[in-house]
PDB file of C-alpha atoms in Angstrom:
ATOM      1  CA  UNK A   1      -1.816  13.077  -0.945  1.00  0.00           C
ATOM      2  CA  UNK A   2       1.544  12.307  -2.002  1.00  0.00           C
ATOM      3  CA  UNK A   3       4.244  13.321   0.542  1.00  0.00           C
ATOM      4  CA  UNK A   4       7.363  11.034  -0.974  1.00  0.00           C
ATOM      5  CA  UNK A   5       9.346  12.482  -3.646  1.00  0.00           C
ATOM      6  CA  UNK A   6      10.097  10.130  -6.370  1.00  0.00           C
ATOM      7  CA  UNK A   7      11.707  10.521  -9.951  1.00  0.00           C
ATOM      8  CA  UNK A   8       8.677   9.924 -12.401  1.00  0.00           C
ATOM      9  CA  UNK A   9      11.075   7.433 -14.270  1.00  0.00           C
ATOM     10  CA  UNK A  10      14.471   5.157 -14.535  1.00  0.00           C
ATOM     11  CA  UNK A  11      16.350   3.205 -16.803  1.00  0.00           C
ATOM     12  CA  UNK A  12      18.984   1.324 -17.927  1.00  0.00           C
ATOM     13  CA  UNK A  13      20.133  -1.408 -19.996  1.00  0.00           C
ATOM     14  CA  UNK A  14      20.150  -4.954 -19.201  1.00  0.00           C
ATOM     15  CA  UNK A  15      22.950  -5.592 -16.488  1.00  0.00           C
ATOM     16  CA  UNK A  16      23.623  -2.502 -15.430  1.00  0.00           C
ATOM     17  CA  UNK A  17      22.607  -0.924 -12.100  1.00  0.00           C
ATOM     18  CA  UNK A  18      19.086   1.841 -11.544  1.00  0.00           C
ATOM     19  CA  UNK A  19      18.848   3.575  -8.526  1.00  0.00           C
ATOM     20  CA  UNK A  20      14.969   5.263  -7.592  1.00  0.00           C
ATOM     21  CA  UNK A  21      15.856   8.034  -4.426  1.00  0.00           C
ATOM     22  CA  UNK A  22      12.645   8.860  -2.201  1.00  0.00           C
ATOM     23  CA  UNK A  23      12.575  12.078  -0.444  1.00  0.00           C
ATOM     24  CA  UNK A  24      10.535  12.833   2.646  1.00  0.00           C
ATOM     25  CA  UNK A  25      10.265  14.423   5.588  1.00  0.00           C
ATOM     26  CA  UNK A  26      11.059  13.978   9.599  1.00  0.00           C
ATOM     27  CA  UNK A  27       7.703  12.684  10.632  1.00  0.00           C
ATOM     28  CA  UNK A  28       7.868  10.165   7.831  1.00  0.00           C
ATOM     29  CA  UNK A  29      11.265   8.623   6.312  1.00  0.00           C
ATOM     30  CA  UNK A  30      13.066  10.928   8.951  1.00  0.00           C
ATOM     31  CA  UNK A  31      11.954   8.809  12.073  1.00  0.00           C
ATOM     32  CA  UNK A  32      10.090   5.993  10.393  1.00  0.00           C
ATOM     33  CA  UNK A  33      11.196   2.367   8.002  1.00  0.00           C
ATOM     34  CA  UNK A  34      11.000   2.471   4.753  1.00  0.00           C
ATOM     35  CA  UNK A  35       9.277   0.112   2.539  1.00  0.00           C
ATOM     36  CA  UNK A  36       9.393  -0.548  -1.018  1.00  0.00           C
ATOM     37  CA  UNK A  37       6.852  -2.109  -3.201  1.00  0.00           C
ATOM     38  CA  UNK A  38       7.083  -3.418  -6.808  1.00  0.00           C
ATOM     39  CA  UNK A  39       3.811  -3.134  -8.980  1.00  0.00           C
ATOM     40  CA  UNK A  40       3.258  -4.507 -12.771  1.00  0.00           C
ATOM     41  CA  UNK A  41       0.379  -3.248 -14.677  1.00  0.00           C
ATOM     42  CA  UNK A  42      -3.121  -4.563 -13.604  1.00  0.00           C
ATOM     43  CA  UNK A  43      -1.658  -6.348 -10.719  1.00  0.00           C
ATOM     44  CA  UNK A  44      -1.694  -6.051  -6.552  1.00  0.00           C
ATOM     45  CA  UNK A  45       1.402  -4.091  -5.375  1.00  0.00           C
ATOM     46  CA  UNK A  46       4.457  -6.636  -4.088  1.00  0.00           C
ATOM     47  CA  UNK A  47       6.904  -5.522  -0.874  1.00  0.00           C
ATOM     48  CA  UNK A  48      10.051  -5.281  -2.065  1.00  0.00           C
ATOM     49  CA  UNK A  49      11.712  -3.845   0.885  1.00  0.00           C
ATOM     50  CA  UNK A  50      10.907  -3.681   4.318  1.00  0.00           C
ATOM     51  CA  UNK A  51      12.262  -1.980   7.200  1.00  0.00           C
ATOM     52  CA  UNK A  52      14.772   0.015   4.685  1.00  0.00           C
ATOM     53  CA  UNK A  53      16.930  -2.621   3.867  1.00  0.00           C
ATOM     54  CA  UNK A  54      15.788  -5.767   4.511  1.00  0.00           C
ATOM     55  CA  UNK A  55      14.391  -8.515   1.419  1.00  0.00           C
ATOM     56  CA  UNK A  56      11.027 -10.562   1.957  1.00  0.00           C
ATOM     57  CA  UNK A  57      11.742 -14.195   1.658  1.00  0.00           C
ATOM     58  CA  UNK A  58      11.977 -14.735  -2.544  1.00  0.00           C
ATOM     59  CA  UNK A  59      13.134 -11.149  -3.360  1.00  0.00           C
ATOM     60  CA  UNK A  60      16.228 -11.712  -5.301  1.00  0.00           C
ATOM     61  CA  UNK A  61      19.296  -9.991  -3.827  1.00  0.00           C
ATOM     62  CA  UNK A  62      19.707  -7.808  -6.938  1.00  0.00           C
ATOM     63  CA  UNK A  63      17.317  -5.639  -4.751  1.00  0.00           C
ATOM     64  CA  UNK A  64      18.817  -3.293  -2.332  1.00  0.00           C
ATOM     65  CA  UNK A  65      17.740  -0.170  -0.064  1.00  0.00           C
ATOM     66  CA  UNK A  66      19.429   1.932   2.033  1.00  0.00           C
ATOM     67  CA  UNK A  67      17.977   5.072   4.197  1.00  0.00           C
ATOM     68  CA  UNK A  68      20.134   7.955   5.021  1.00  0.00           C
ATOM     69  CA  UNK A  69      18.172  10.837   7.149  1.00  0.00           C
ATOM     70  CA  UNK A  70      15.042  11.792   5.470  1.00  0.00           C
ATOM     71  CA  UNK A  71      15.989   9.814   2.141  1.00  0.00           C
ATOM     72  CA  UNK A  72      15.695   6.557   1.034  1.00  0.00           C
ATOM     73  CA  UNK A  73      16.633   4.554  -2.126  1.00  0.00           C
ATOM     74  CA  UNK A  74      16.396   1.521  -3.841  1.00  0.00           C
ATOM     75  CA  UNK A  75      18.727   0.060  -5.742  1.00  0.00           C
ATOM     76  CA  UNK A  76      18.431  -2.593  -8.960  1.00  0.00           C
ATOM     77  CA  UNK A  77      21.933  -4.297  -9.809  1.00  0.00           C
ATOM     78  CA  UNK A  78      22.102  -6.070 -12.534  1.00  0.00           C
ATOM     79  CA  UNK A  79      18.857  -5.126 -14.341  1.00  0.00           C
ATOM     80  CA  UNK A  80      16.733  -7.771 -16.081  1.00  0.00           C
ATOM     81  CA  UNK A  81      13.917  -7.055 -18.338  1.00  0.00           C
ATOM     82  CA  UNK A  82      11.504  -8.450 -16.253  1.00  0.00           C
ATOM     83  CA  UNK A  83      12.435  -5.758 -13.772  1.00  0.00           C
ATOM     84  CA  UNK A  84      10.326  -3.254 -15.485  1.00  0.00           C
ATOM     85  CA  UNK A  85       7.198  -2.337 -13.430  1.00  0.00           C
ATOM     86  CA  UNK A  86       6.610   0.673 -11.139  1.00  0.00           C
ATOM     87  CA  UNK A  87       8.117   1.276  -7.776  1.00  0.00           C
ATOM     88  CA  UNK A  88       6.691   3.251  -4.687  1.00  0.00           C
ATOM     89  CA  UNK A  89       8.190   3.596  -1.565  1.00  0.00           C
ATOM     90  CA  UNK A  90       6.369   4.318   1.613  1.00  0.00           C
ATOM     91  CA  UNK A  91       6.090   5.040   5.120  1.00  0.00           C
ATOM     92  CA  UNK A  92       4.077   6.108   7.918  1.00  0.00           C
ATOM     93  CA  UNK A  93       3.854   9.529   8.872  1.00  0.00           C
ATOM     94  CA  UNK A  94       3.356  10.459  12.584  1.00  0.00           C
ATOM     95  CA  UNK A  95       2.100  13.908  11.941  1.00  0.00           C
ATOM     96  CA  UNK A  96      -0.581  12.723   9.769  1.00  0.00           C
ATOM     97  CA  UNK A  97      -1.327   9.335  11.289  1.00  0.00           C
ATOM     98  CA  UNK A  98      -1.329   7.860   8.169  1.00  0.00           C
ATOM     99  CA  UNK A  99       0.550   5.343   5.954  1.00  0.00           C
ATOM    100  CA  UNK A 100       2.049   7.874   2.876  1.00  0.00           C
ATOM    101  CA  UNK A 101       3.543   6.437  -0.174  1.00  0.00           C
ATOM    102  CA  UNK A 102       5.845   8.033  -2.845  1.00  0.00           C
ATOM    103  CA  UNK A 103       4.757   8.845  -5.942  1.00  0.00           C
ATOM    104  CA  UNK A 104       5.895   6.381  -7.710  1.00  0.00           C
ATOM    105  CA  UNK A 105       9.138   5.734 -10.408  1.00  0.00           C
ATOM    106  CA  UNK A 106       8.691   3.580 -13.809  1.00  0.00           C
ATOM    107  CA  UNK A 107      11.478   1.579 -14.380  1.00  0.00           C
ATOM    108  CA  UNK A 108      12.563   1.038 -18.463  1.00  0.00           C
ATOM    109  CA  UNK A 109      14.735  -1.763 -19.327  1.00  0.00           C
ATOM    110  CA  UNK A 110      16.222  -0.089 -22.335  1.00  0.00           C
TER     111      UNK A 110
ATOM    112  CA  UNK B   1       1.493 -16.658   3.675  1.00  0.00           C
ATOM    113  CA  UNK B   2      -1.964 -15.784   3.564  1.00  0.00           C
ATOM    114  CA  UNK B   3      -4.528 -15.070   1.335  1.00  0.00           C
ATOM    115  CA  UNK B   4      -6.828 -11.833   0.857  1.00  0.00           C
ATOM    116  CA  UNK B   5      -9.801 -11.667  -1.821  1.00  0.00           C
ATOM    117  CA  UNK B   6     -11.920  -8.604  -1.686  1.00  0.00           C
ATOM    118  CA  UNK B   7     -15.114  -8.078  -3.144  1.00  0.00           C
ATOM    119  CA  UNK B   8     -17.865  -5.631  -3.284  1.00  0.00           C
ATOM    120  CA  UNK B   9     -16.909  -2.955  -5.853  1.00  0.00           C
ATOM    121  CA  UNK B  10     -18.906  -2.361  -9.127  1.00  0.00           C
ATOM    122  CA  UNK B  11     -20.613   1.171 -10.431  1.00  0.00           C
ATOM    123  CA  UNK B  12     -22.251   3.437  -7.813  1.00  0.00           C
ATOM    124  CA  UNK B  13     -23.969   7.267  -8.803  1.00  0.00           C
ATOM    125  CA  UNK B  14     -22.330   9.836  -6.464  1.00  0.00           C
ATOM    126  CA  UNK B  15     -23.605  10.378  -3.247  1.00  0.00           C
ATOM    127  CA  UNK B  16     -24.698   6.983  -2.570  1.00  0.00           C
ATOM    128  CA  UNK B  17     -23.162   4.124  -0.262  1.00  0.00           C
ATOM    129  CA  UNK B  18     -21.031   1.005  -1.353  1.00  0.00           C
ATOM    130  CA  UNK B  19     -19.766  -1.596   1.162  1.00  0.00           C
ATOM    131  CA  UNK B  20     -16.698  -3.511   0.233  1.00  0.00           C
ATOM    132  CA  UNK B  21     -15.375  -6.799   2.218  1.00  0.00           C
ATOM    133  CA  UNK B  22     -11.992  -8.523   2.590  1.00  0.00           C
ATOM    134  CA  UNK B  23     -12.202 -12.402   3.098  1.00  0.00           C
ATOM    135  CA  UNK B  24      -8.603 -13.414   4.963  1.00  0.00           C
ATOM    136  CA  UNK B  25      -7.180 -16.650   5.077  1.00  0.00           C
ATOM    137  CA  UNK B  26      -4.376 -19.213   5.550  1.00  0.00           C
ATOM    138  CA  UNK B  27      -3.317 -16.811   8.169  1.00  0.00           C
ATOM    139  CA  UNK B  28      -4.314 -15.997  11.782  1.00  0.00           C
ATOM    140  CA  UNK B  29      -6.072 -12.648  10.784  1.00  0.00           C
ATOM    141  CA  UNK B  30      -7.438 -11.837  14.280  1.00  0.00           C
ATOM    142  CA  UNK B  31      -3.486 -10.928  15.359  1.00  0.00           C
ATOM    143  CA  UNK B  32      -2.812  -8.400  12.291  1.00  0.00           C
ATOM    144  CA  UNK B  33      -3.198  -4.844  11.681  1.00  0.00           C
ATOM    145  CA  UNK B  34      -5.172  -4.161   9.022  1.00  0.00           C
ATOM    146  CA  UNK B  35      -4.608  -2.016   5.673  1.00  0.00           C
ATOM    147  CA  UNK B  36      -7.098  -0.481   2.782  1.00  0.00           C
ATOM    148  CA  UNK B  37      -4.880   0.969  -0.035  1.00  0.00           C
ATOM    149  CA  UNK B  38      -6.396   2.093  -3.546  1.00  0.00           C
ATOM    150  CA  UNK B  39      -5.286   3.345  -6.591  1.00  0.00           C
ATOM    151  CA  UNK B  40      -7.341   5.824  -9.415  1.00  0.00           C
ATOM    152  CA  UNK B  41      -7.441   4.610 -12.718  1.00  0.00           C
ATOM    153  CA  UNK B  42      -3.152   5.154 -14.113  1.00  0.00           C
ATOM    154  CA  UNK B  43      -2.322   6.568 -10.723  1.00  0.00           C
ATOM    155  CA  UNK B  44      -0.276   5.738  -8.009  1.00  0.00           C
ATOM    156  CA  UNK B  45      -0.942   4.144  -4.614  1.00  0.00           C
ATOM    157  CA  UNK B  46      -2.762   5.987  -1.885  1.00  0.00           C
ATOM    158  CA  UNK B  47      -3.287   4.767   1.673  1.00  0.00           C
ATOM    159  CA  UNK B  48      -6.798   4.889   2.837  1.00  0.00           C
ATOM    160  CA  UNK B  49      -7.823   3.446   6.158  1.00  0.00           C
ATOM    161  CA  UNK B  50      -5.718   1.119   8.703  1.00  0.00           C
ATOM    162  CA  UNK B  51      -7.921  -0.720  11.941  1.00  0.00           C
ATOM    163  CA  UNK B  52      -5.839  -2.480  14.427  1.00  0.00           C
ATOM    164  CA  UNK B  53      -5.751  -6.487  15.220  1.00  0.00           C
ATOM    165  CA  UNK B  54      -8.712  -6.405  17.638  1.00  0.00           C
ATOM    166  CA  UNK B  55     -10.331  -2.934  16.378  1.00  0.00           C
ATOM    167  CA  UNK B  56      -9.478  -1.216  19.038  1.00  0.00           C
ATOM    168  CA  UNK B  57      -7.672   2.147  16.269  1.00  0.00           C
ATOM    169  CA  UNK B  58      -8.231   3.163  13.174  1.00  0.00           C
ATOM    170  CA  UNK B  59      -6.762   5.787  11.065  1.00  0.00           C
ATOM    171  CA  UNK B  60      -7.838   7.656   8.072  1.00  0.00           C
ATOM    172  CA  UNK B  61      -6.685   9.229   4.923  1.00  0.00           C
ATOM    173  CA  UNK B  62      -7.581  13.148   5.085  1.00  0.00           C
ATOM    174  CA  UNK B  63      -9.418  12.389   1.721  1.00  0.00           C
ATOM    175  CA  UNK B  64     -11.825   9.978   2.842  1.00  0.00           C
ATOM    176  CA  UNK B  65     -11.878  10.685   6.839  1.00  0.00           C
ATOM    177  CA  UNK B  66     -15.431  11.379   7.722  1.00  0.00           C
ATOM    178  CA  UNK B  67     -16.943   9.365   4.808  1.00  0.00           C
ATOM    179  CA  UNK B  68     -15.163   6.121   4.902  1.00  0.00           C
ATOM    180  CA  UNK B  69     -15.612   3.744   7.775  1.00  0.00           C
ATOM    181  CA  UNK B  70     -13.265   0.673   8.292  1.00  0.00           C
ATOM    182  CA  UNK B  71     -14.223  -2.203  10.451  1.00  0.00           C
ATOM    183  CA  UNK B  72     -13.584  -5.685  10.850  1.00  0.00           C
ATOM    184  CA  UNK B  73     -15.440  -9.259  12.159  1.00  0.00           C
ATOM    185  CA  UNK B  74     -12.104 -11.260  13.448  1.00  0.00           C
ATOM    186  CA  UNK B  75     -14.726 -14.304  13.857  1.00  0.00           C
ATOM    187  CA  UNK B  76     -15.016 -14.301  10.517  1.00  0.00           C
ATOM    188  CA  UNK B  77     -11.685 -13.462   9.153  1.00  0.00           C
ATOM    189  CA  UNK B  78     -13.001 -10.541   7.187  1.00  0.00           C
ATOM    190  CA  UNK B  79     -12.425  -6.867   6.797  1.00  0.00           C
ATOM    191  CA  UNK B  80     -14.402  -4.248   5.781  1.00  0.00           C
ATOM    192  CA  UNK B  81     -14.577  -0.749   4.008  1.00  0.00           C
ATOM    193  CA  UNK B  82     -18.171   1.089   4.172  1.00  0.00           C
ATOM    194  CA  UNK B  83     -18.041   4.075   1.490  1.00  0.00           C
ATOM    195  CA  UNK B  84     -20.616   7.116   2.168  1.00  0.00           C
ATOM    196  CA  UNK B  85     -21.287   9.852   0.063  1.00  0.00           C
ATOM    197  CA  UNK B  86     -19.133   8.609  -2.929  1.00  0.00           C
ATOM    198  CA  UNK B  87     -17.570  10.902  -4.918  1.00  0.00           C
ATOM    199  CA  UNK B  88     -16.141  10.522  -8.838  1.00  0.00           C
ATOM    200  CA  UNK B  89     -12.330  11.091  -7.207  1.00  0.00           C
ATOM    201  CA  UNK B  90     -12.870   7.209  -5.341  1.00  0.00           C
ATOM    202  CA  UNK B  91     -13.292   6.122  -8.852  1.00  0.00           C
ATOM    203  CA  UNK B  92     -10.848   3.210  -7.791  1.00  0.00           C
ATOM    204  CA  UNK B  93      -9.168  -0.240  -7.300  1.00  0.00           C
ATOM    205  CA  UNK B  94      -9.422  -0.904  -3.848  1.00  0.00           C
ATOM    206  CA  UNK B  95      -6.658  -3.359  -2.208  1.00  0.00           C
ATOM    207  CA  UNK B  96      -6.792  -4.723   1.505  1.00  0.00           C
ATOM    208  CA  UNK B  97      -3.564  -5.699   2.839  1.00  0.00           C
ATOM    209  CA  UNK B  98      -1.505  -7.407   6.076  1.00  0.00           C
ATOM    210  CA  UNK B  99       0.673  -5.481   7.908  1.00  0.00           C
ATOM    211  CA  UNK B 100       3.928  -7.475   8.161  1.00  0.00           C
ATOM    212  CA  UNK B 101       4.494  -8.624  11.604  1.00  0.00           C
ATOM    213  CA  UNK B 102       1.562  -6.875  12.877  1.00  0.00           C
ATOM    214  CA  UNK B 103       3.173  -2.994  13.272  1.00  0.00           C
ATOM    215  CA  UNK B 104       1.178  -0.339  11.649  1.00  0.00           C
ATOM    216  CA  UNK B 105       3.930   1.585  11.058  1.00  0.00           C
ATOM    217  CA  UNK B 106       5.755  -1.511   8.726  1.00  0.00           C
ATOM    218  CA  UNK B 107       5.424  -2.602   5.261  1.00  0.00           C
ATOM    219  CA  UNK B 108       2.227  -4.344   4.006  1.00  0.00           C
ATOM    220  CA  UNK B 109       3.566  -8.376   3.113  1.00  0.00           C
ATOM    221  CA  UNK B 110       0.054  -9.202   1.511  1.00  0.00           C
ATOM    222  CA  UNK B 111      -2.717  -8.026  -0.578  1.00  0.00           C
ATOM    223  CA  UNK B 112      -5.600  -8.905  -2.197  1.00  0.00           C
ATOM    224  CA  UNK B 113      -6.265  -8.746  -5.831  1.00  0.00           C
ATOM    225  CA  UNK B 114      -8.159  -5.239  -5.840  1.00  0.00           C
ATOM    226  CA  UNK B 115     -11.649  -4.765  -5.940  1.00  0.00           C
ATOM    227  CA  UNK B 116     -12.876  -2.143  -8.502  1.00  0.00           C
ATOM    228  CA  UNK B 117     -15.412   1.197  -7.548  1.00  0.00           C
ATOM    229  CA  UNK B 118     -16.297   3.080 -10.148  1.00  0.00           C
ATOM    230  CA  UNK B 119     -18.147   5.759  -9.412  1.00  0.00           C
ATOM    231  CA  UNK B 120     -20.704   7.467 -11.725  1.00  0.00           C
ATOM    232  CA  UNK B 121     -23.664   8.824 -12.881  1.00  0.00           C
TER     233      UNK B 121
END
């Protein structure tokens, strides 16, 4: 069950900035952190984001989120090639007890 | 940083049981929550089960609550999914993960390499 609204896809070319938005609701984003994770094909999921703006340790700076009421987004300056994977973001929801995650974006380096 | 390896998964007819285990280490596993997380074959993520540090909660994912059963052994660093009455719509990697700093409601800072169920007659 997929309660986070994602674009299905995003691109740019190399250098330039992407931006995925996440939509939710006030039992999730609304009064919860966001977190973003960073998936290539065949491979475990990666956090990206925590907390809705804060880097894990090694997550290059080019990596930014914000949170704004019941929306969040990531941001991707200065796109590199090896950027393209998929993105979710998630959160918990208190009305469903549960951890929810978007439904996903697929960044293109063009 | 820690380290999670699950294993268990492989090809099970519908209806019947599977049992699939998370072996933690490198970390103190006994003080973190807990996360099962899969992901059908070219679809997203979905959240499946969480079990707090000592196994005192657990939560479920509408779409498995009732069937699935998480659990953990803290004295041996290992988590655990038991799957009832499979269904082809598990068809699915499975991936356990570490809550970061503990919190339920935070991100998950590592995960295993998935475990594949398949299920099938």
């Amino acid at each position: 069950q997929f309660v986070l609204t994602q674009p299905p896809s995003a691109s740019g070319t190399p250098g330039q900035r992407a931006t995925i938005s996440c939509s939710g609701s006030s039992s999730n984003t609304g009064s919860n952190d966001v977190n973003w994770y960073q998936q290539f094909p065949g491979t475990a999921p990666k956090l990206l984001i925590h907390s809705n703006n804060r880097r894990p340790s090694g997550v290059p700076d080019r990596f930014s989120g914000s949170k704004s009421g019941t929306s969040a987004s990531l941001a991707i300056s200065g796109l590199q090639s090896e950027d393209e994977a998929d993105y979710y973001c998630a959160a918990w929801d208190d009305s469903l007890n549960g951890y929810v995650f978007g439904t996903g974006t697929k960044v293109t380096v063009l | 940083q820690g380290q999670l390896v699950e294993s268990g998964g492989g090809v099970v007819q519908p209806g019947r049981s599977l049992r699939l285990s998370c072996a933690a280490s490198a970390f103190s596993f006994s003080s973190y929550v807990m996360h099962w997380v899969r992901q059908a074959p070219g679809k997203g993520l979905e959240w499946v089960a969480v079990i707090w540090y000592d196994g005192s909660n657990e939560y479920y994912a509408d779409s498995v609550k009732g069937r699935f059963s998480i659990s953990r052994d803290n004295s041996k660093n290992t988590l655990y999914l038991e799957m009832n009455s499979l269904r082809a719509e598990d068809t699915a990697v499975y991936y356990c993960a570490r809550a970061l700093w503990s919190g339920h409601r935070n991100g998950m800072d590592v995960w295993g390499q998935g475990t594949s169920v398949t299920v099938s007659s």
